[in-house]
Amino acid sequence: MRQFAGTADADAELERLRREVAELRREFYDHLGPWQRAQIARHPQRPYTLDFIGLLFTDFVELRGDRGYGDDKAIVAGWPNFTVGRWR
């Protein structure tokens, strides 16, 4: 929407919509019970750590497994390559 905005009226409308979405989101989450919040936090389509790593870093070498047991999918560790020029 930001690409189509450009005039003062369009920018003001975009800001109004952002505030409205934020308010609706707050109202929605205020009325959820503990179990409903847990279900949202565990939703299979929620982003995972590796999703954010892919957006932040150009290269990421993930360390996997250990010498005693095996791979733990809940723990993400590795060496990232952060290129500052990527964001310009």
Coordinates of N, CA and C in Angstrom, one line a residue:
M1 N 0.8 -1.2 0.0 CA 0.0 0.0 0.0 C 0.9 1.2 0.0
R2 N 2.0 1.1 0.6 CA 2.9 2.3 0.7 C 3.4 2.7 -0.7
Q3 N 3.5 1.7 -1.6 CA 3.9 2.1 -3.0 C 2.9 2.9 -3.7
F4 N 1.6 2.6 -3.4 CA 0.5 3.4 -4.1 C 0.2 4.7 -3.5
A5 N 0.6 4.8 -2.2 CA 0.4 6.1 -1.5 C 1.5 7.1 -2.0
G6 N 1.3 8.3 -1.8 CA 2.2 9.3 -2.3 C 1.7 10.7 -2.0
T7 N 0.4 10.8 -2.0 CA -0.2 12.0 -1.7 C -0.5 12.1 -0.2
A8 N -0.7 13.3 0.2 CA -1.0 13.5 1.7 C -2.2 12.8 2.1
D9 N -3.3 12.8 1.2 CA -4.5 12.1 1.5 C -4.3 10.6 1.6
A10 N -3.5 10.0 0.7 CA -3.3 8.6 0.7 C -2.4 8.2 1.9
D11 N -1.4 9.0 2.3 CA -0.6 8.7 3.4 C -1.5 8.8 4.7
A12 N -2.4 9.7 4.8 CA -3.2 9.8 6.0 C -4.2 8.6 6.1
E13 N -4.7 8.2 4.9 CA -5.6 7.0 4.9 C -4.8 5.8 5.3
L14 N -3.6 5.6 4.8 CA -2.8 4.5 5.2 C -2.5 4.5 6.7
E15 N -2.2 5.6 7.3 CA -2.0 5.7 8.7 C -3.2 5.4 9.5
R16 N -4.4 5.8 9.0 CA -5.7 5.5 9.7 C -5.9 4.0 9.7
L17 N -5.6 3.3 8.5 CA -5.8 1.9 8.4 C -4.9 1.2 9.4
R18 N -3.6 1.6 9.5 CA -2.7 1.0 10.4 C -3.2 1.0 11.8
R19 N -3.7 2.2 12.2 CA -4.2 2.4 13.6 C -5.4 1.4 13.8
E20 N -6.2 1.4 12.8 CA -7.4 0.5 13.0 C -7.0 -1.0 13.1
V21 N -6.1 -1.4 12.3 CA -5.7 -2.8 12.3 C -5.0 -3.1 13.7
A22 N -4.2 -2.2 14.2 CA -3.6 -2.3 15.5 C -4.6 -2.4 16.6
E23 N -5.7 -1.6 16.5 CA -6.7 -1.6 17.5 C -7.5 -2.9 17.5
L24 N -7.9 -3.4 16.3 CA -8.6 -4.6 16.1 C -7.8 -5.8 16.6
R25 N -6.5 -5.8 16.3 CA -5.6 -6.9 16.8 C -5.6 -6.9 18.3
R26 N -5.5 -5.7 18.9 CA -5.4 -5.6 20.4 C -6.7 -6.2 21.0
E27 N -7.9 -5.8 20.4 CA -9.2 -6.2 20.9 C -9.3 -7.7 20.8
F28 N -8.8 -8.3 19.7 CA -8.9 -9.7 19.4 C -8.1 -10.5 20.5
Y29 N -6.9 -10.1 20.7 CA -6.0 -10.8 21.7 C -6.4 -10.6 23.1
D30 N -7.1 -9.5 23.4 CA -7.5 -9.2 24.8 C -8.6 -10.2 25.3
H31 N -9.4 -10.7 24.3 CA -10.5 -11.6 24.7 C -10.2 -13.1 24.6
L32 N -8.9 -13.4 24.4 CA -8.5 -14.8 24.3 C -8.2 -15.4 25.7
G33 N -8.6 -16.7 25.9 CA -8.2 -17.3 27.1 C -6.8 -17.9 27.0
P34 N -6.3 -18.5 28.1 CA -4.9 -19.0 28.1 C -4.7 -20.1 27.1
W35 N -5.7 -21.0 27.0 CA -5.6 -22.2 26.1 C -5.6 -21.7 24.6
Q36 N -6.4 -20.7 24.3 CA -6.5 -20.1 23.0 C -5.2 -19.4 22.6
R37 N -4.6 -18.7 23.5 CA -3.3 -18.1 23.3 C -2.2 -19.2 23.0
A38 N -2.2 -20.3 23.8 CA -1.3 -21.4 23.5 C -1.5 -22.0 22.1
Q39 N -2.7 -22.1 21.7 CA -3.0 -22.7 20.4 C -2.5 -21.7 19.3
I40 N -2.6 -20.4 19.5 CA -2.0 -19.5 18.5 C -0.5 -19.6 18.4
A41 N 0.1 -19.6 19.6 CA 1.5 -19.7 19.7 C 2.1 -21.0 19.1
R42 N 1.3 -22.0 19.1 CA 1.7 -23.3 18.5 C 1.2 -23.6 17.1
H43 N 0.6 -22.6 16.5 CA 0.1 -22.8 15.1 C 1.2 -23.2 14.2
P44 N 0.9 -24.2 13.3 CA 1.9 -24.7 12.4 C 2.4 -23.7 11.4
Q45 N 1.6 -22.6 11.1 CA 2.0 -21.7 10.1 C 2.6 -20.4 10.7
R46 N 2.9 -20.4 12.0 CA 3.7 -19.3 12.6 C 5.1 -19.4 12.1
P47 N 5.7 -18.2 12.0 CA 7.1 -18.2 11.6 C 8.1 -18.9 12.6
Y48 N 9.1 -19.6 12.1 CA 10.1 -20.2 12.9 C 11.3 -19.4 12.9
T49 N 12.3 -19.7 13.8 CA 13.5 -19.0 13.9 C 14.3 -19.0 12.5
L50 N 14.3 -20.1 11.9 CA 15.0 -20.2 10.6 C 14.3 -19.3 9.5
D51 N 13.0 -19.0 9.7 CA 12.4 -18.1 8.7 C 13.0 -16.7 8.9
F52 N 13.1 -16.3 10.2 CA 13.7 -14.9 10.4 C 15.2 -14.9 10.1
I53 N 15.9 -16.0 10.3 CA 17.3 -16.0 9.9 C 17.5 -15.8 8.4
G54 N 16.6 -16.5 7.7 CA 16.7 -16.4 6.2 C 16.4 -14.9 5.7
L55 N 15.6 -14.2 6.5 CA 15.4 -12.8 6.1 C 16.5 -11.8 6.5
L56 N 17.2 -12.2 7.6 CA 18.2 -11.3 8.1 C 19.6 -11.5 7.6
F57 N 19.9 -12.7 7.2 CA 21.3 -13.0 6.9 C 21.4 -13.6 5.5
T58 N 22.5 -13.2 4.8 CA 22.7 -13.7 3.4 C 23.1 -15.2 3.4
D59 N 23.9 -15.6 4.3 CA 24.4 -17.0 4.4 C 24.2 -17.4 5.9
F60 N 23.8 -18.7 6.1 CA 23.7 -19.2 7.5 C 24.1 -20.7 7.4
V61 N 25.2 -21.0 8.2 CA 25.6 -22.4 8.3 C 25.1 -22.9 9.7
E62 N 24.1 -23.8 9.6 CA 23.5 -24.3 10.9 C 24.3 -25.4 11.5
L63 N 24.6 -25.3 12.8 CA 25.2 -26.4 13.5 C 24.1 -27.4 13.9
R64 N 24.4 -28.7 13.7 CA 23.4 -29.7 13.9 C 23.9 -30.8 14.7
G65 N 23.1 -31.3 15.6 CA 23.4 -32.5 16.4 C 24.5 -32.3 17.5
D66 N 24.7 -33.3 18.2 CA 25.8 -33.3 19.2 C 26.4 -34.7 19.2
R67 N 27.4 -34.9 20.1 CA 28.1 -36.2 20.1 C 27.4 -37.3 20.9
G68 N 26.5 -36.9 21.7 CA 25.9 -37.9 22.6 C 24.5 -38.4 22.1
Y69 N 23.7 -37.5 21.6 CA 22.3 -37.9 21.4 C 21.9 -37.7 20.0
G70 N 21.9 -36.5 19.5 CA 21.4 -36.3 18.1 C 21.0 -34.9 17.9
D71 N 20.2 -34.7 16.9 CA 19.7 -33.3 16.5 C 18.5 -32.9 17.3
D72 N 18.5 -31.7 17.9 CA 17.4 -31.1 18.6 C 16.8 -30.0 17.7
K73 N 15.6 -30.2 17.2 CA 15.0 -29.2 16.3 C 14.6 -28.0 17.0
A74 N 14.5 -28.0 18.3 CA 14.1 -26.8 19.0 C 15.2 -25.8 19.2
I75 N 16.4 -26.2 19.0 CA 17.6 -25.3 19.2 C 18.2 -25.0 17.9
V76 N 18.4 -23.7 17.6 CA 19.0 -23.3 16.3 C 20.2 -22.5 16.7
A77 N 21.4 -23.0 16.1 CA 22.6 -22.3 16.3 C 23.4 -22.4 15.0
G78 N 24.3 -21.4 14.8 CA 25.1 -21.5 13.6 C 25.9 -20.2 13.4
W79 N 26.5 -20.1 12.2 CA 27.3 -19.0 11.8 C 26.6 -18.2 10.7
P80 N 26.2 -17.0 11.0 CA 25.5 -16.2 9.9 C 26.5 -15.3 9.2
N81 N 26.1 -14.8 8.1 CA 26.9 -13.8 7.4 C 25.9 -12.6 7.2
F82 N 26.2 -11.5 7.8 CA 25.3 -10.3 7.8 C 26.0 -9.3 6.9
T83 N 25.4 -9.0 5.7 CA 26.0 -8.1 4.8 C 25.2 -6.8 4.9
V84 N 25.9 -5.7 5.3 CA 25.2 -4.4 5.5 C 24.6 -3.9 4.2
G85 N 25.3 -4.1 3.2 CA 24.9 -3.5 1.9 C 23.6 -4.1 1.4
R86 N 23.2 -5.3 1.9 CA 21.9 -5.9 1.5 C 20.7 -5.0 1.8
W87 N 20.8 -4.2 2.8 CA 19.6 -3.4 3.2 C 19.6 -2.0 2.6
R88 N 20.5 -1.7 1.7 CA 20.5 -0.4 1.1 C 19.9 -0.5 -0.3

